[in-house]
Amino acid sequence: MNQIDLLFLSASLYLVSFYLNLNIDRNRDHSKLTDLIPFVLIFATSKLNLLTSDFDIFKIALIFSIGGKIAIPLFKQKITAAGIMLYDFFSIIVVLIFLNYLYIPYPMFLNLVLIFIVALQMIIKVRTYNNHDTKQNKEIMELGFLNLVGFLAISIGNNVYNLYMGVAVIIIAQLSELAINVKHHHDEHDKSKIRLKDLEDRFERTVEFEAKKRTAHMADKVEYIRERSQKDPLTKAYNRNGILTEMNGLINDSTVKIFSVAMFDIDFFKSINDSKGHIIGDECLKFLSYSIMTNNRKTDLLGRYGGDEFILLMPHINAPAAMEICDRLRKEIALKSSPKFSISMGIASYPYDGRSFNELLEVADKGLYVAKENGKNRVSYSGNVPLLKK
């Protein structure tokens, strides 16, 4: 391999470095854009009939390229890629004019300048490495010493062997640095994809959480509205529509074969309101509702049918059992109420006394009327189920 081949290879690698920095590392230090200088000068001067040797031209190109890398970071304001390209263009024009009209009688001067420039670059790299201790900087820093060996080899004399070996070492360092930069670029790209995927997952989880939260909130609102529409605000029992819905639900539930209905009201409730006031009357209604709901099964359902009239639904309970339950509740109310009041109750049983809301209420209301006629404060049943007399 002759000297032109080695220099062309090195210059081509400088072009690759220039391209990667321009198109990939756009947000980083653009000082490597000065790598365009060696490429242009080596290929441009290969067609010119100059007295200066190819290696001296290579050294001049390196001086301008490395000098730019050193000088550009010193500016307080960050120089744009366009500014560095302008520096490259100016340097190439100056060198071409200089080589066309002047001869370099003392190439050793170039060697000293190149050694000084390279040494200064290494000092700056060491300080940069201390400030940015990353794996990529560490690997490039280690390659810097290999690069230094190559620059020293082409600078300690004009021996052909030294020049060839120096350029070969520089090429090895260039290839290694390009490989490191490409590798870390791919690694960062993969990390960016992982971070992006993580952000997407977190975003999806956040959206899902917010959706569930809003859905739960809406469900609570719907339940609250439904409850408000079906519950009596004073007694907290079902209102007329609510208890009607619940009874129809029991009638249409195939798993419920039997249930009983109790209709009841407060004895002499009008007298309580007239003598003690409506506030005391409301307290009696609330006590009645609270006592029924706390002293009965959780499956039983209490509704305020209107005024002081209530309906109690007892799933899976026949008429005799409903009589016993209601009698116990009646006694509990009479004993613990304050002010004292009593209740009268009428019973109906599904399906024996009816298969609809109206049919069942008609039988229960008839039993309530009988209880009132027989002296109040009692439970009565006027349905079709025979009861054993005690």
XYZ file of C-alpha atoms in Angstrom:
390
model
C 0.000 0.000 0.000
C 1.607 3.344 -1.039
C 1.412 6.656 0.781
C -1.442 7.972 -1.364
C -3.602 4.979 -0.441
C -2.962 5.457 3.288
C -3.627 9.183 3.174
C -6.799 8.710 1.101
C -8.059 6.104 3.593
C -7.379 8.386 6.557
C -8.972 11.356 4.755
C -12.028 9.242 3.932
C -12.370 8.282 7.589
C -12.249 11.964 8.513
C -15.122 12.491 6.059
C -17.124 9.724 7.772
C -16.499 11.381 11.150
C -17.641 14.721 9.699
C -20.811 13.140 8.296
C -21.715 11.364 11.555
C -21.262 14.544 13.581
C -23.294 16.608 11.144
C -26.210 14.175 10.772
C -26.306 12.173 14.000
C -24.804 14.172 16.874
C -26.683 17.378 16.056
C -27.156 18.435 19.667
C -23.539 17.887 20.706
C -20.185 19.654 20.252
C -19.733 20.340 16.527
C -15.966 20.805 16.690
C -15.534 17.505 14.834
C -16.924 19.228 11.741
C -13.369 20.436 11.174
C -12.631 16.851 10.036
C -13.766 18.059 6.618
C -10.437 19.927 6.188
C -8.129 16.854 5.865
C -10.520 15.166 3.450
C -10.827 18.144 1.075
C -7.128 19.053 1.167
C -5.856 15.502 0.558
C -8.227 14.843 -2.332
C -7.903 18.367 -3.805
C -4.093 18.475 -3.772
C -3.797 14.964 -5.238
C -4.760 16.487 -8.609
C -2.393 19.460 -8.295
C 1.287 19.529 -9.262
C 2.759 20.792 -5.999
C 6.319 20.734 -4.682
C 5.106 20.020 -1.139
C 4.931 16.327 -0.186
C 1.623 14.616 0.483
C 2.590 13.981 4.109
C 3.360 17.669 4.688
C -0.035 18.575 3.262
C -1.559 15.972 5.575
C 0.245 17.578 8.549
C -0.951 21.075 7.555
C -4.523 19.772 7.253
C -4.265 18.165 10.691
C -2.911 21.402 12.205
C -5.900 23.381 10.931
C -8.363 20.626 11.839
C -7.048 20.006 15.380
C -6.475 23.741 15.877
C -10.135 24.334 15.110
C -11.177 21.642 17.601
C -9.113 23.427 20.266
C -10.150 26.987 19.453
C -13.880 26.553 18.865
C -14.820 25.425 22.442
C -12.958 28.468 23.841
C -15.573 30.873 22.518
C -18.098 31.918 25.176
C -20.968 31.800 22.716
C -21.612 28.414 21.158
C -20.626 28.399 17.497
C -23.188 26.880 15.177
C -22.488 24.192 12.601
C -22.705 26.866 9.888
C -19.979 28.879 11.635
C -17.666 25.859 11.769
C -18.318 25.111 8.100
C -17.280 28.702 7.329
C -14.038 28.104 9.253
C -13.449 24.912 7.219
C -13.973 26.751 3.941
C -11.658 29.609 4.945
C -8.923 27.213 6.125
C -9.061 25.154 2.901
C -8.827 28.284 0.707
C -5.883 29.674 2.731
C -3.948 26.378 2.588
C -4.527 25.928 -1.164
C -3.360 29.473 -1.879
C -0.352 29.003 0.398
C 0.669 25.731 -1.250
C 0.331 27.174 -4.764
C 2.634 30.118 -4.178
C 4.980 29.041 -1.369
C 7.337 26.173 -0.713
C 7.983 24.695 2.739
C 11.733 24.640 3.113
C 11.656 23.574 6.766
C 9.223 20.689 7.254
C 10.581 20.250 10.797
C 8.667 23.421 11.689
C 5.450 21.641 10.708
C 6.443 18.711 12.927
C 6.975 20.968 15.946
C 3.679 22.789 15.389
C 1.812 19.495 14.977
C 3.372 18.042 18.150
C 2.441 21.209 20.069
C -1.134 21.188 18.750
C -1.601 17.471 19.498
C -0.147 17.823 23.016
C -2.449 20.779 23.719
C -5.423 18.757 22.470
C -4.538 15.898 24.814
C -4.358 18.263 27.795
C -7.792 19.643 26.935
C -9.182 16.104 26.507
C -7.851 15.101 29.923
C -9.570 18.104 31.533
C -12.778 17.405 29.597
C -12.694 13.771 30.702
C -12.435 14.852 34.355
C -15.524 17.047 33.903
C -17.492 14.455 31.887
C -16.519 11.056 33.244
C -18.608 8.845 30.976
C -17.917 5.450 29.491
C -17.782 6.898 25.975
C -15.371 9.670 27.016
C -13.190 7.115 28.774
C -12.950 4.914 25.693
C -12.233 7.884 23.400
C -9.672 9.147 25.918
C -7.841 5.825 25.757
C -7.869 6.039 21.963
C -6.447 9.559 22.229
C -3.167 8.100 23.432
C -3.090 5.790 20.418
C -3.787 8.784 18.196
C -0.987 10.651 19.938
C 1.430 7.849 19.075
C 0.474 8.143 15.413
C 0.878 11.932 15.365
C 4.259 11.643 17.086
C 5.361 9.015 14.579
C 4.705 11.303 11.600
C 6.224 14.280 13.426
C 9.569 12.995 14.724
C 11.086 12.972 11.250
C 10.529 12.429 7.569
C 11.605 8.814 7.585
C 9.259 6.923 5.240
C 8.845 4.070 7.678
C 7.840 6.463 10.496
C 5.415 8.254 8.198
C 3.755 5.040 7.032
C 3.546 3.625 10.545
C 2.226 6.906 11.933
C -0.568 7.159 9.363
C -1.431 3.486 9.905
C -1.738 4.056 13.666
C -3.900 7.146 13.061
C -6.166 5.084 10.803
C -6.533 2.404 13.480
C -7.433 5.089 16.032
C -9.936 6.634 13.594
C -11.636 3.317 12.938
C -11.814 2.543 16.656
C -13.248 5.963 17.523
C -15.871 5.676 14.780
C -16.833 2.238 16.066
C -17.142 3.580 19.636
C -19.279 6.536 18.542
C -21.579 4.366 16.426
C -21.881 1.819 19.233
C -22.794 4.446 21.823
C -25.175 6.110 19.393
C -27.034 2.810 19.008
C -26.946 2.273 22.777
C -28.415 5.724 23.395
C -30.998 5.108 20.698
C -32.010 1.862 22.413
C -32.110 3.621 25.792
C -34.261 6.357 24.287
C -36.655 3.718 22.951
C -36.775 2.077 26.383
C -37.392 5.444 28.072
C -40.054 6.264 25.495
C -41.689 2.872 26.032
C -41.545 3.423 29.791
C -43.141 6.858 29.389
C -45.834 5.371 27.156
C -46.514 2.632 29.722
C -46.654 5.178 32.531
C -48.937 7.366 30.447
C -51.219 4.413 29.702
C -51.258 3.434 33.374
C -52.046 7.027 34.336
C -54.821 7.238 31.767
C -56.201 3.872 32.881
C -56.034 4.927 36.538
C -57.751 8.234 35.793
C -60.359 6.443 33.685
C -61.061 3.967 36.490
C -61.103 6.793 38.995
C -63.548 8.791 36.908
C -65.632 5.679 36.229
C -65.777 4.890 39.936
C -66.643 8.513 40.647
C -69.399 8.437 38.040
C -70.649 5.120 39.409
C -70.768 6.655 42.881
C -72.679 9.608 41.489
C -75.105 7.330 39.667
C -75.577 5.272 42.822
C -76.041 8.451 44.840
C -78.618 9.780 42.376
C -80.354 6.399 42.237
C -80.422 6.229 46.008
C -81.735 9.770 46.287
C -84.435 8.963 43.763
C -85.502 5.802 45.604
C -84.886 6.680 49.257
C -87.007 8.695 51.620
C -84.831 11.539 52.965
C -86.495 11.609 56.401
C -86.553 7.927 57.367
C -83.762 6.639 55.024
C -86.128 3.844 53.993
C -87.128 3.275 50.371
C -89.707 5.697 49.030
C -92.883 4.559 47.277
C -91.195 4.052 43.885
C -88.208 2.357 45.492
C -90.188 -0.222 47.439
C -92.383 -0.857 44.386
C -89.256 -1.574 42.333
C -87.904 -3.907 45.002
C -91.174 -5.829 45.287
C -91.411 -6.263 41.519
C -87.814 -7.458 41.608
C -88.752 -10.182 44.088
C -91.792 -11.145 42.000
C -89.652 -11.482 38.847
C -86.765 -13.279 40.596
C -87.030 -16.975 39.789
C -84.881 -17.883 42.801
C -87.411 -16.351 45.195
C -90.248 -18.834 45.627
C -91.967 -17.157 48.540
C -91.899 -13.856 50.416
C -94.184 -11.915 52.735
C -95.316 -8.293 52.831
C -96.233 -6.326 55.943
C -98.088 -3.009 55.733
C -98.178 -0.974 58.956
C -98.627 2.515 60.360
C -98.450 4.356 63.675
C -101.554 4.198 65.819
C -103.101 7.610 66.534
C -100.353 9.346 64.488
C -102.581 12.353 63.772
C -103.086 12.850 67.490
C -99.305 12.798 68.036
C -98.821 15.480 65.382
C -101.672 17.591 66.762
C -100.710 17.347 70.438
C -96.900 17.181 70.294
C -96.146 18.840 66.943
C -94.870 17.673 63.577
C -91.246 17.626 64.746
C -92.079 14.974 67.346
C -94.134 13.180 64.709
C -91.078 13.105 62.397
C -88.972 11.765 65.271
C -91.463 8.944 65.714
C -91.244 8.101 62.004
C -87.427 8.082 62.158
C -87.367 5.921 65.284
C -89.797 3.469 63.695
C -87.724 3.180 60.529
C -84.438 2.855 62.450
C -85.835 0.186 64.751
C -87.222 -1.928 61.902
C -83.984 -1.729 59.845
C -81.658 -2.502 62.768
C -83.706 -5.263 64.379
C -84.482 -7.233 61.235
C -82.533 -9.298 58.727
C -80.227 -7.543 56.241
C -82.192 -9.087 53.396
C -85.472 -7.499 54.535
C -86.448 -4.249 52.806
C -88.311 -1.336 54.382
C -90.157 1.334 52.428
C -92.222 4.385 53.364
C -95.419 4.070 51.344
C -96.750 7.479 52.298
C -97.368 9.551 55.443
C -96.936 7.172 58.378
C -97.590 4.034 56.301
C -94.682 1.634 55.764
C -94.138 -1.617 53.827
C -91.780 -4.346 54.947
C -90.621 -7.008 52.437
C -89.413 -10.293 53.908
C -87.876 -12.605 51.258
C -88.181 -16.380 51.751
C -90.606 -15.900 54.653
C -94.108 -17.513 54.721
C -97.187 -16.044 56.412
C -96.832 -17.787 59.835
C -93.173 -16.779 60.126
C -94.023 -13.222 59.008
C -96.654 -13.032 61.774
C -94.073 -13.967 64.402
C -91.502 -11.509 63.061
C -93.974 -8.647 62.873
C -95.345 -9.345 66.348
C -91.832 -9.196 67.767
C -91.213 -5.878 65.998
C -94.534 -4.494 67.226
C -93.670 -5.299 70.837
C -90.171 -3.807 70.432
C -91.631 -0.525 69.164
C -94.230 -0.307 71.918
C -91.595 -0.961 74.583
C -88.764 1.309 73.439
C -90.438 4.180 71.600
C -90.203 7.674 73.068
C -92.658 9.250 73.140
C -94.647 6.073 73.477
C -96.555 4.902 70.436
C -97.682 1.589 68.930
C -98.125 0.214 65.427
C -100.698 -1.962 63.706
C -99.642 -4.383 60.944
C -101.289 -6.354 58.140
C -99.670 -9.352 56.396
C -99.769 -10.779 52.842
C -97.828 -13.716 51.425
C -96.581 -14.338 47.880
C -97.717 -16.255 45.846
C -100.711 -17.442 47.883
C -102.310 -14.033 48.424
C -101.402 -12.529 45.053
C -98.830 -12.419 42.278
C -98.667 -8.674 41.756
C -97.861 -5.592 43.789
C -101.502 -4.426 43.909
C -102.877 -7.848 44.837
C -100.427 -8.280 47.696
C -100.982 -4.740 49.027
C -104.717 -5.231 48.893
C -104.474 -8.291 51.208
C -101.947 -6.582 53.499
C -104.081 -3.430 53.683
C -107.129 -5.579 54.560
C -105.136 -7.162 57.416
C -104.083 -3.700 58.619
C -107.764 -2.600 58.626
C -108.706 -5.664 60.679
C -105.898 -4.878 63.172
C -107.200 -1.341 63.539
C -110.805 -2.551 63.990
C -109.755 -5.027 66.686
C -108.146 -2.368 68.888
C -104.878 -1.462 67.226
C -101.359 -2.409 68.429
C -101.631 -5.850 66.865
C -100.730 -7.906 63.751
C -103.481 -9.332 61.537
C -103.576 -11.632 58.517
C -106.560 -11.955 56.152
C -104.973 -14.030 53.418
C -105.341 -17.546 52.078
C -102.727 -19.341 54.183
C -104.270 -21.142 57.204
C -102.659 -20.226 60.513
C -102.432 -22.487 63.542
C -104.269 -21.078 66.505
C -102.338 -20.902 69.727
